[in-house]
Coordinates of C-alpha atoms and ligand atoms in Angstrom, one line a residue:
M177 CA 125.2 148.9 95.8
T178 CA 123.6 146.7 97.8
S179 CA 124.9 143.4 99.9
A180 CA 123.3 141.4 101.8
Q181 CA 126.9 141.7 104.3
P182 CA 127.9 144.3 105.9
A183 CA 130.3 146.1 104.4
T184 CA 134.1 146.1 104.6
A185 CA 135.9 150.6 105.0
Q186 CA 137.3 149.3 102.0
A187 CA 134.0 148.1 100.4
L188 CA 132.2 151.5 100.9
I189 CA 135.6 153.5 98.9
W190 CA 135.4 151.1 96.1
R191 CA 131.7 151.2 96.0
D192 CA 131.2 155.3 95.7
R193 CA 134.2 155.1 94.0
A194 CA 131.7 153.4 91.2
Q195 CA 128.4 155.8 92.3
A196 CA 130.4 158.4 91.0
L197 CA 131.7 156.8 88.3
L198 CA 128.2 156.6 86.9
D199 CA 127.1 159.5 88.1
E200 CA 129.2 161.5 86.1
R201 CA 128.7 159.3 83.1
R202 CA 132.2 159.1 83.6
L203 CA 131.2 155.4 81.7
D204 CA 132.1 155.2 78.0
G205 CA 130.2 152.6 75.9
R206 CA 131.2 154.4 72.6
A207 CA 133.0 152.3 69.5
L208 CA 136.6 154.2 68.5
I209 CA 137.9 153.9 65.1
D210 CA 140.6 155.4 63.8
G211 CA 142.1 157.0 66.4
Q212 CA 139.0 158.3 68.1
R213 CA 135.8 157.6 70.0
M214 CA 132.3 157.4 67.7
D215 CA 128.9 155.4 68.2
A216 CA 128.0 152.6 65.8
T217 CA 126.9 155.0 62.1
D218 CA 123.0 153.3 62.6
G219 CA 123.6 155.8 65.9
Q220 CA 122.2 151.9 67.8
T221 CA 123.3 151.0 70.9
F222 CA 123.0 148.1 73.4
A223 CA 123.1 148.7 77.3
K224 CA 125.0 147.1 79.6
H225 CA 123.9 146.6 82.5
S226 CA 126.2 145.0 86.0
P227 CA 126.2 141.3 87.0
I228 CA 127.2 142.8 90.0
D229 CA 123.9 143.6 91.0
G230 CA 122.2 144.2 88.0
R231 CA 122.0 148.0 87.6
A232 CA 122.2 149.4 84.8
L233 CA 126.1 151.1 83.4
T234 CA 126.4 152.5 80.5
A235 CA 125.0 152.4 75.8
V236 CA 127.7 150.6 74.3
A237 CA 128.1 151.2 70.5
R238 CA 126.1 148.1 68.5
C239 CA 128.5 148.0 65.8
T240 CA 127.6 146.2 62.7
A241 CA 129.7 146.1 59.4
P242 CA 129.4 149.8 58.6
D243 CA 131.1 150.2 61.2
V244 CA 133.7 146.6 61.1
D245 CA 133.8 148.2 57.3
A246 CA 135.7 151.6 58.3
A247 CA 137.8 149.6 61.5
V248 CA 139.0 148.2 59.4
F249 CA 139.6 150.3 56.0
A250 CA 141.6 152.5 59.2
A251 CA 143.8 149.8 60.1
R252 CA 144.8 148.8 56.6
Q253 CA 145.0 152.3 55.5
A254 CA 147.7 152.2 58.5
F255 CA 149.7 149.5 57.7
E256 CA 150.5 150.6 54.8
Q257 CA 151.2 153.9 54.8
G258 CA 154.1 152.6 57.4
R259 CA 152.8 154.6 60.2
W260 CA 153.5 151.5 62.6
S261 CA 154.5 148.3 60.4
R262 CA 157.5 150.1 59.0
E263 CA 158.9 152.3 62.7
A264 CA 161.5 150.4 63.7
P265 CA 161.3 147.6 66.8
A266 CA 163.0 149.5 68.8
A267 CA 160.9 152.8 67.7
R268 CA 157.8 150.0 68.9
K269 CA 159.2 149.3 72.3
R270 CA 159.2 152.1 73.1
V271 CA 154.9 152.8 72.5
L272 CA 154.7 149.9 73.9
A273 CA 156.6 150.6 76.8
R274 CA 154.8 153.4 77.1
W275 CA 151.6 151.9 76.9
A276 CA 152.3 149.3 79.3
E277 CA 152.7 151.8 81.8
L278 CA 150.2 153.9 81.7
I279 CA 148.5 150.5 82.2
L280 CA 149.8 150.3 85.7
Q281 CA 149.2 154.0 86.1
H282 CA 145.9 153.6 85.7
K283 CA 145.5 150.6 87.2
D284 CA 142.6 151.6 90.3
E285 CA 140.2 153.0 87.1
L286 CA 140.0 149.8 84.1
A287 CA 140.6 147.5 87.8
L288 CA 137.0 148.8 88.6
L289 CA 134.9 149.4 84.7
E290 CA 135.8 145.1 84.9
T291 CA 134.9 144.4 87.6
L292 CA 131.8 146.0 87.6
D293 CA 131.7 144.9 83.5
M294 CA 131.8 141.0 84.7
G295 CA 130.9 140.8 88.3
K296 CA 134.9 139.7 89.5
P297 CA 136.3 140.4 93.0
I298 CA 137.8 143.8 92.0
G299 CA 140.8 141.8 94.3
H300 CA 141.2 139.9 91.3
S301 CA 140.7 142.5 89.1
L302 CA 143.6 144.7 90.6
N303 CA 145.9 142.0 91.3
V304 CA 145.9 139.8 88.8
D305 CA 144.2 141.1 85.4
V306 CA 145.5 145.0 85.5
P307 CA 149.7 144.0 85.9
L308 CA 148.9 140.3 83.5
A309 CA 148.0 142.3 80.8
A310 CA 150.9 145.4 81.6
R311 CA 153.1 142.6 82.0
C312 CA 152.4 141.1 78.8
I313 CA 152.1 144.2 76.6
Q314 CA 155.6 145.3 79.2
W315 CA 157.2 141.1 77.3
Y316 CA 156.3 141.8 73.8
A317 CA 157.8 144.7 73.7
E318 CA 160.8 144.1 74.8
A319 CA 160.8 140.9 72.9
V320 CA 160.5 142.3 69.7
D321 CA 163.3 144.4 69.2
K322 CA 165.3 140.8 69.9
V323 CA 163.8 138.6 67.9
Y324 CA 166.5 137.7 64.8
D325 CA 166.0 137.3 61.7
E326 CA 167.6 133.4 60.4
I327 CA 170.0 133.3 57.0
A328 CA 169.7 129.0 55.7
P329 CA 172.5 127.2 54.9
T330 CA 172.8 127.4 51.5
P331 CA 175.4 126.6 49.1
E332 CA 177.8 130.3 48.5
T333 CA 176.8 131.3 45.5
A334 CA 173.5 132.3 46.9
L335 CA 172.1 133.7 49.8
A336 CA 168.9 133.1 51.0
L337 CA 167.7 135.1 54.3
I338 CA 164.9 134.1 56.2
R339 CA 162.4 137.1 57.4
R340 CA 159.2 137.3 59.9
E341 CA 156.1 140.4 58.1
P342 CA 153.7 141.2 60.2
V343 CA 150.3 139.4 58.3
G344 CA 148.7 142.9 58.2
V345 CA 145.3 143.3 59.9
V346 CA 144.8 141.3 62.6
G347 CA 140.7 140.7 64.7
A348 CA 140.6 139.8 67.3
I349 CA 137.8 138.7 68.7
V350 CA 137.8 137.7 72.9
P351 CA 135.4 136.8 75.2
W352 CA 134.4 138.2 78.9
N353 CA 135.7 136.1 81.9
Y354 CA 139.9 137.9 81.9
P355 CA 138.5 140.9 79.1
M356 CA 142.1 143.1 79.5
L357 CA 144.2 139.7 79.6
M358 CA 143.0 138.9 76.6
A359 CA 142.9 141.5 74.8
A360 CA 145.9 142.0 76.0
W361 CA 147.8 138.5 74.4
K362 CA 146.5 138.9 71.3
L363 CA 147.4 143.4 70.9
G364 CA 150.8 142.5 72.3
P365 CA 152.2 140.1 69.4
A366 CA 150.0 141.6 66.6
L367 CA 150.7 145.7 67.1
A368 CA 154.7 144.2 67.9
T369 CA 155.2 142.7 65.1
G370 CA 154.1 145.1 63.7
N371 CA 150.3 144.9 62.7
S372 CA 147.3 147.1 62.9
V373 CA 144.5 145.6 65.3
V374 CA 141.2 146.0 64.9
L375 CA 139.8 144.3 68.5
K376 CA 136.4 143.1 68.8
P377 CA 135.7 142.4 73.1
S378 CA 132.5 140.7 73.5
E379 CA 129.2 141.8 74.6
K380 CA 129.1 141.2 78.3
A381 CA 132.4 143.1 79.4
P382 CA 133.0 145.9 76.5
L383 CA 133.9 148.7 78.7
T384 CA 138.1 148.1 79.1
A385 CA 139.3 147.9 75.6
S386 CA 137.8 151.5 73.8
R387 CA 139.7 152.8 77.4
L388 CA 143.0 150.5 76.8
A389 CA 143.2 152.1 73.5
E390 CA 143.1 155.4 74.3
L391 CA 146.1 154.9 76.5
A392 CA 147.8 153.1 73.9
L393 CA 147.0 156.5 71.9
M394 CA 147.9 158.5 75.3
A395 CA 151.2 156.1 74.3
G396 CA 151.9 157.1 71.1
L397 CA 150.6 154.8 69.2
P398 CA 149.3 155.9 65.7
E399 CA 145.4 156.7 64.9
G400 CA 144.1 153.4 62.3
V401 CA 145.9 151.2 64.5
F402 CA 144.6 150.0 67.7
N403 CA 140.9 150.4 66.6
V404 CA 138.0 147.8 69.3
V405 CA 134.3 147.9 67.5
P406 CA 131.8 146.4 69.6
G407 CA 129.1 144.5 69.5
Y408 CA 126.6 141.2 70.0
G409 CA 129.5 137.8 67.6
H410 CA 127.0 137.6 65.2
E411 CA 127.0 141.5 64.0
A412 CA 130.0 142.8 64.3
G413 CA 132.2 139.6 65.5
E414 CA 130.6 138.1 62.1
A415 CA 131.7 140.5 59.9
L416 CA 136.0 140.6 61.0
A417 CA 135.4 137.1 61.2
L418 CA 133.7 137.3 57.0
H419 CA 136.2 140.5 56.4
M420 CA 137.8 139.9 52.8
D421 CA 140.7 142.4 53.7
V422 CA 141.4 141.4 57.6
D423 CA 144.3 139.0 57.0
A424 CA 144.1 136.4 60.2
L425 CA 141.7 136.3 63.2
G426 CA 142.8 135.5 66.7
F427 CA 140.1 134.2 68.8
T428 CA 139.6 133.5 72.2
G429 CA 135.3 131.9 73.5
S430 CA 133.8 128.8 73.0
T431 CA 134.6 125.7 70.7
R432 CA 131.0 126.7 68.9
V433 CA 131.8 129.9 68.0
G434 CA 135.9 128.5 67.1
R435 CA 134.6 126.8 64.4
K436 CA 132.7 128.9 62.7
M437 CA 135.9 130.8 62.9
L438 CA 137.5 128.4 60.3
E439 CA 133.3 128.0 58.3
Y440 CA 134.4 132.4 58.1
A441 CA 137.9 132.3 57.1
G442 CA 136.5 129.2 54.5
A443 CA 133.3 131.3 52.8
S444 CA 136.2 134.2 52.5
N445 CA 139.9 134.7 52.5
L446 CA 140.7 131.9 53.8
K447 CA 142.1 133.7 56.9
R448 CA 144.6 132.0 59.2
V449 CA 142.8 131.0 62.5
F450 CA 143.8 130.4 65.9
N451 CA 141.5 129.6 68.3
E452 CA 142.5 128.9 71.2
L453 CA 138.5 128.0 73.0
G454 CA 137.5 125.4 75.9
G455 CA 138.6 122.9 78.0
K456 CA 137.1 121.0 80.7
S457 CA 141.3 120.1 82.7
A458 CA 141.4 117.5 84.4
F459 CA 143.4 117.3 87.7
I460 CA 144.7 113.7 88.7
V461 CA 145.8 113.4 92.1
F462 CA 147.6 108.9 93.8
E463 CA 147.1 107.4 96.0
D464 CA 151.5 108.2 96.3
S465 CA 151.0 112.2 96.6
D466 CA 152.5 113.4 100.0
A467 CA 150.6 116.4 99.7
I468 CA 147.0 116.1 99.1
E469 CA 146.5 118.9 101.5
R470 CA 147.7 121.0 99.1
A471 CA 145.9 119.6 96.2
A472 CA 143.0 119.5 98.0
Q473 CA 143.7 123.9 98.1
T474 CA 145.2 124.3 95.1
V475 CA 142.3 122.1 93.5
A476 CA 139.7 124.4 95.0
G477 CA 141.7 128.0 94.5
A478 CA 141.8 127.2 90.4
I479 CA 138.3 126.2 90.6
F480 CA 136.4 129.0 91.8
F481 CA 138.8 131.5 90.7
N482 CA 136.8 133.4 89.6
Q483 CA 133.7 132.2 89.7
G484 CA 134.6 128.9 88.0
E485 CA 134.5 131.1 84.5
S486 CA 138.4 130.0 83.1
C487 CA 139.0 128.1 80.9
N488 CA 141.6 126.0 81.8
A489 CA 139.4 125.5 85.1
P490 CA 140.5 122.5 86.6
S491 CA 136.8 121.6 86.7
R492 CA 137.5 117.1 87.0
L493 CA 139.6 116.2 90.7
L494 CA 140.4 113.0 89.3
V495 CA 140.8 110.3 92.7
H496 CA 142.6 107.2 93.4
E497 CA 139.5 105.9 95.9
S498 CA 142.1 104.5 98.2
I499 CA 142.1 108.0 99.3
A500 CA 138.8 109.5 97.5
D501 CA 137.1 110.2 100.7
D502 CA 140.2 111.5 102.7
V503 CA 141.0 114.6 99.5
V504 CA 137.3 114.6 99.0
A505 CA 136.3 116.4 103.0
Q506 CA 139.8 118.1 102.3
V507 CA 138.5 120.1 99.6
L508 CA 135.4 120.5 101.5
A509 CA 137.1 121.9 104.0
Q510 CA 137.9 124.8 101.4
V511 CA 134.6 126.2 100.5
P512 CA 134.2 128.1 103.6
H513 CA 136.4 131.1 102.3
Y514 CA 134.9 131.0 98.9
Q515 CA 132.1 131.9 99.7
P516 CA 130.4 134.7 97.1
G517 CA 129.7 138.3 98.1
D518 CA 130.3 141.2 97.7
P519 CA 133.2 142.1 94.5
L520 CA 133.4 145.1 95.1
D521 CA 134.9 144.9 99.2
P522 CA 139.1 143.5 98.2
H523 CA 138.3 140.2 100.9
T524 CA 135.5 139.4 98.5
A525 CA 137.1 135.8 96.8
M526 CA 134.6 134.7 95.1
G527 CA 132.5 138.0 92.6
A528 CA 129.5 137.5 90.6
L529 CA 128.7 134.9 88.2
V530 CA 129.1 137.5 83.9
D531 CA 124.7 137.2 83.6
E532 CA 121.6 135.8 83.9
S533 CA 121.5 133.1 81.3
Q534 CA 125.6 132.2 82.2
L535 CA 123.8 131.2 85.8
H536 CA 120.9 130.0 84.1
T537 CA 123.6 127.6 82.4
V538 CA 124.9 127.3 86.0
L539 CA 122.0 126.1 87.5
G540 CA 121.3 123.9 84.5
Y541 CA 124.4 121.9 84.7
I542 CA 123.9 121.7 89.3
E543 CA 120.6 120.2 88.0
S544 CA 121.7 117.8 85.9
G545 CA 124.6 116.5 87.8
R546 CA 122.0 116.1 90.3
H547 CA 118.9 114.5 88.0
E548 CA 122.0 112.0 85.4
G549 CA 122.8 110.6 89.9
A550 CA 125.9 112.4 91.5
R551 CA 125.7 113.0 94.1
C552 CA 125.6 117.8 95.2
V553 CA 128.6 118.0 98.8
A554 CA 128.0 121.2 99.1
G555 CA 126.2 124.2 97.1
G556 CA 124.3 123.8 94.6
V557 CA 122.1 126.6 95.1
Q558 CA 121.5 130.5 94.0
V559 CA 122.5 132.8 96.3
R560 CA 123.0 136.4 97.1
A561 CA 119.6 137.2 94.7
E562 CA 118.4 140.4 97.2
T563 CA 121.5 141.7 95.7
G564 CA 119.7 142.0 91.9
G565 CA 123.1 139.8 90.9
Y566 CA 123.7 136.8 89.6
Y567 CA 125.8 134.6 92.5
V568 CA 125.9 130.9 92.6
T569 CA 127.8 128.8 95.0
P570 CA 131.1 126.7 95.0
T571 CA 129.7 123.3 94.3
V572 CA 131.2 119.9 94.3
F573 CA 129.9 117.0 93.1
D574 CA 131.2 113.1 94.4
G575 CA 129.9 109.7 92.9
V576 CA 130.5 111.4 89.1
S577 CA 130.7 109.0 86.0
N578 CA 132.9 110.3 83.1
H579 CA 130.4 110.6 80.8
M580 CA 127.7 113.2 82.8
R581 CA 127.1 116.0 81.3
I582 CA 129.1 117.3 84.0
A583 CA 131.9 115.9 83.3
R584 CA 132.2 116.7 79.7
E585 CA 130.5 119.7 79.0
E586 CA 132.6 123.4 79.9
I587 CA 130.5 124.6 82.7
F588 CA 132.2 127.5 83.2
G589 CA 130.7 128.1 87.0
P590 CA 132.0 127.6 90.3
V591 CA 131.3 123.5 89.7
L592 CA 133.3 120.9 90.8
S593 CA 133.5 116.3 89.3
V594 CA 135.1 114.4 92.0
I595 CA 135.5 111.3 89.6
R596 CA 137.2 108.1 91.2
F597 CA 139.4 105.6 89.3
Q598 CA 141.6 102.8 90.2
D599 CA 145.0 102.5 88.3
E600 CA 147.3 104.6 86.1
A601 CA 146.1 103.3 82.8
E602 CA 141.8 103.9 84.2
A603 CA 143.1 108.4 85.0
V604 CA 144.9 108.7 82.2
A605 CA 142.1 107.3 79.8
L606 CA 139.6 109.3 81.9
A607 CA 141.5 112.7 82.2
N608 CA 142.3 112.0 77.9
Q609 CA 139.1 110.9 77.9
S610 CA 137.4 114.5 76.6
S611 CA 136.8 116.4 73.9
Y612 CA 139.3 119.4 75.7
G613 CA 142.4 119.3 75.9
L614 CA 143.7 122.7 77.6
Q615 CA 145.1 121.8 80.7
A616 CA 146.0 119.1 83.4
S617 CA 147.5 118.4 86.8
V618 CA 149.2 115.1 87.6
W619 CA 149.7 115.3 91.9
S620 CA 152.1 112.3 92.8
A621 CA 155.3 112.1 94.8
H622 CA 157.2 110.0 92.2
I623 CA 158.9 111.7 89.5
D624 CA 158.5 108.9 87.0
R625 CA 154.7 108.3 87.7
A626 CA 155.0 112.9 86.9
H627 CA 157.2 112.8 84.1
R628 CA 155.4 109.0 82.4
V629 CA 151.3 110.1 83.3
A630 CA 152.5 114.0 82.1
R631 CA 153.8 113.2 78.4
A632 CA 150.7 110.3 78.1
L633 CA 148.1 113.1 78.6
R634 CA 147.0 115.5 75.8
A635 CA 146.6 118.9 77.1
G636 CA 148.2 121.5 76.4
T637 CA 149.9 122.5 79.6
V638 CA 150.3 119.9 82.6
H639 CA 151.3 120.0 86.1
V640 CA 153.4 118.5 88.6
N641 CA 152.8 119.1 91.6
Q642 CA 150.7 122.9 91.2
Y643 CA 148.2 124.4 89.1
D644 CA 149.3 128.1 89.7
E645 CA 152.4 128.9 88.1
D646 CA 151.9 130.7 84.8
D647 CA 153.8 133.1 83.1
I648 CA 153.9 134.9 80.2
T649 CA 157.4 133.3 78.9
V650 CA 155.5 130.2 78.1
P651 CA 152.8 129.3 75.9
F652 CA 148.9 128.7 76.7
G653 CA 146.8 127.3 74.4
G654 CA 144.8 123.6 74.4
Y655 CA 145.4 120.0 72.3
K656 CA 142.1 118.3 70.4
Q657 CA 138.7 121.0 70.2
S658 CA 140.4 123.9 72.3
G659 CA 142.2 124.6 69.4
N660 CA 144.8 125.6 67.2
G661 CA 146.7 129.0 68.1
R662 CA 149.5 129.5 71.1
D663 CA 148.8 133.2 73.1
K664 CA 152.1 134.1 75.3
S665 CA 155.0 133.5 74.6
L666 CA 157.8 134.2 71.6
H667 CA 155.7 131.1 69.8
A668 CA 152.4 134.0 69.3
L669 CA 155.1 135.7 66.5
D670 CA 154.6 133.5 64.7
K671 CA 150.6 134.6 64.1
Y672 CA 150.9 137.2 63.8
T673 CA 153.8 137.3 61.4
E674 CA 154.4 135.5 57.7
L675 CA 157.7 134.4 57.1
K676 CA 159.5 135.7 53.4
T677 CA 162.1 133.9 51.9
T678 CA 164.3 136.4 49.9
W679 CA 167.1 134.3 47.5
I680 CA 169.9 136.8 46.5
R681 CA 172.4 136.1 43.5
V682 CA 176.2 135.7 45.1
N683 CA 178.4 136.3 41.4
G684 CA 182.2 135.6 41.9
V685 CA 182.1 132.1 44.3
Ligands
LIG157 P1 131.6 132.6 73.3 O1 132.5 131.8 71.9 O2 130.2 132.7 73.1 O3 132.3 135.0 72.9 C1 133.4 135.1 72.1 C2 133.8 136.6 71.7 O4 133.1 135.4 70.3 C3 132.8 137.4 71.9 O5 133.6 138.5 71.8 C4 131.2 137.9 71.1 O6 130.9 138.1 70.9 C5 132.4 137.1 69.8 N1 131.1 136.0 69.4 C6 129.9 134.9 69.2 N2 129.7 134.8 68.3 C7 130.3 135.4 67.4 C8 129.7 135.2 66.2 N3 128.8 134.1 65.3 N4 130.4 135.1 64.4 C9 131.9 137.0 65.9 N5 131.4 136.1 66.7 C10 130.5 136.0 68.0 O7 132.3 132.0 74.5 P2 132.4 133.3 75.8 O8 131.0 133.1 76.2 O9 133.0 134.9 75.8 O10 133.4 133.2 76.7 C11 133.6 131.7 77.3 C12 134.4 130.8 76.0 O11 135.5 131.4 76.0 C13 134.8 128.9 77.8 O12 134.3 128.5 76.1 C14 136.5 129.4 77.7 O13 136.9 128.5 77.9 C15 136.6 130.3 76.6 N6 138.1 130.7 76.7 C16 139.3 130.3 76.4 C17 140.7 130.2 76.1 C18 141.8 130.3 75.9 O14 142.7 130.9 76.2 N7 141.5 129.2 75.1 C19 140.7 131.7 77.5 C20 139.8 132.2 78.1 C21 138.6 131.5 77.7

């Protein structure tokens, strides 16, 4: 792998490992259906290149409707036969817990695949993506035999049992920014509650999905319960979303495609659709904040993490005009820490954008910001082009107004827009003037203001004086066009279960 900078010893080790994977042709882009690795029915593939340096990684199965049919059939068969769906929760727990262990045991391999596939720094794949995916599976494993059903407070002449039952076959369609983790957020609750799953990973980062499914088989998950169909959205994705035998769809991706999911459900079997979509989160710093330096560090860390390719990235920094110059100066002091580097170097803080098209999208937004009159005060350029990969410097725009495209649309790149406000009412109005409502952050030393503003913000999660806390125990999802579903926490179980009431007559009362 080429790089503009001298390699550290650890980077050399990871580069050697990557080279060995390629030389020994150990990358496997095939589907996994009914417990078997397989090519697409018509033998079609597409080439997957690494955004790190543009090199070809492997051929990936280009699944289409017949492959999706086979995967859904296998999933339905497994469900009806009860090999998983009718297992006791404690038995499912043991298999899922083993699977989580295996994910951790294969941490290096999975992290390397993820980094090669979508360009994030290896340190993040190792310390964030793999452990959080394993933790998610483990948490739902442990939760599922502790969730009780209900008995309704009916008259004594009858007993009404309210039980959760698995919905059946779940289609999961996920994006490329956290491929393993977004898959785990669907797989954990869906499998723990006894469903079968057909997973369609993004064509931009498909490699870890089938490997996860292989590890699940090794852990004892019955064949057919978890199937993977790589391919394009308009082919494999559309076929899955339109399928008449899919009972529920867990979708994470753009708002544009989320709209289509609702149309597909309406055009097919009215399957339940849970959309987890985009964001344009506001990070509000008030003049009474006593933690301005930490606020600047936090917003920089959050917008530049994962190359800005995070749905909840705080891409709008709203600052009171009296402290704005100071806050911007402190954000700019953070920028040097996030210069893009070799994603295979564990010291790298920011890696490559996922592909050339995303590079052009991000550069296009930077151009539009300049064109609309915002001041680019940091970054704004492509770098490391000599590597053959796709890198953009951390970028800060000052003097942004909320109607500019860079303030309204999700860029999904390392671009921060600074918007100044005059008072609390204006800050809340600006934050809420967005079609999205995923997350927000409020920085104030006054608890009344923090509560008041947190309550007024139309967002699924509001942080106060921080942005980085996150845990599998809390729901993740948005208001408005950020979606309708909630991943994580016990609330996610609702998406993958039907509520059934059974009335029983009680004689002789
Ligand atoms: P995308 O919508 O382009 O694609 C997501 C998935 O949908 C991919 O697997 C893709 O192949 C598939 N797809 C595309 N067109 C389809 C179609 N016509 N029919 C069926 N499937 C189709 O999104 P992306 O670029 O992969 O991911 C980035 C988006 O994901 C951003 O908007 C980001 O905010 C969002 N996201 C949201 C969350 C959340 O929890 N809210 C988390 C991560 C990412």
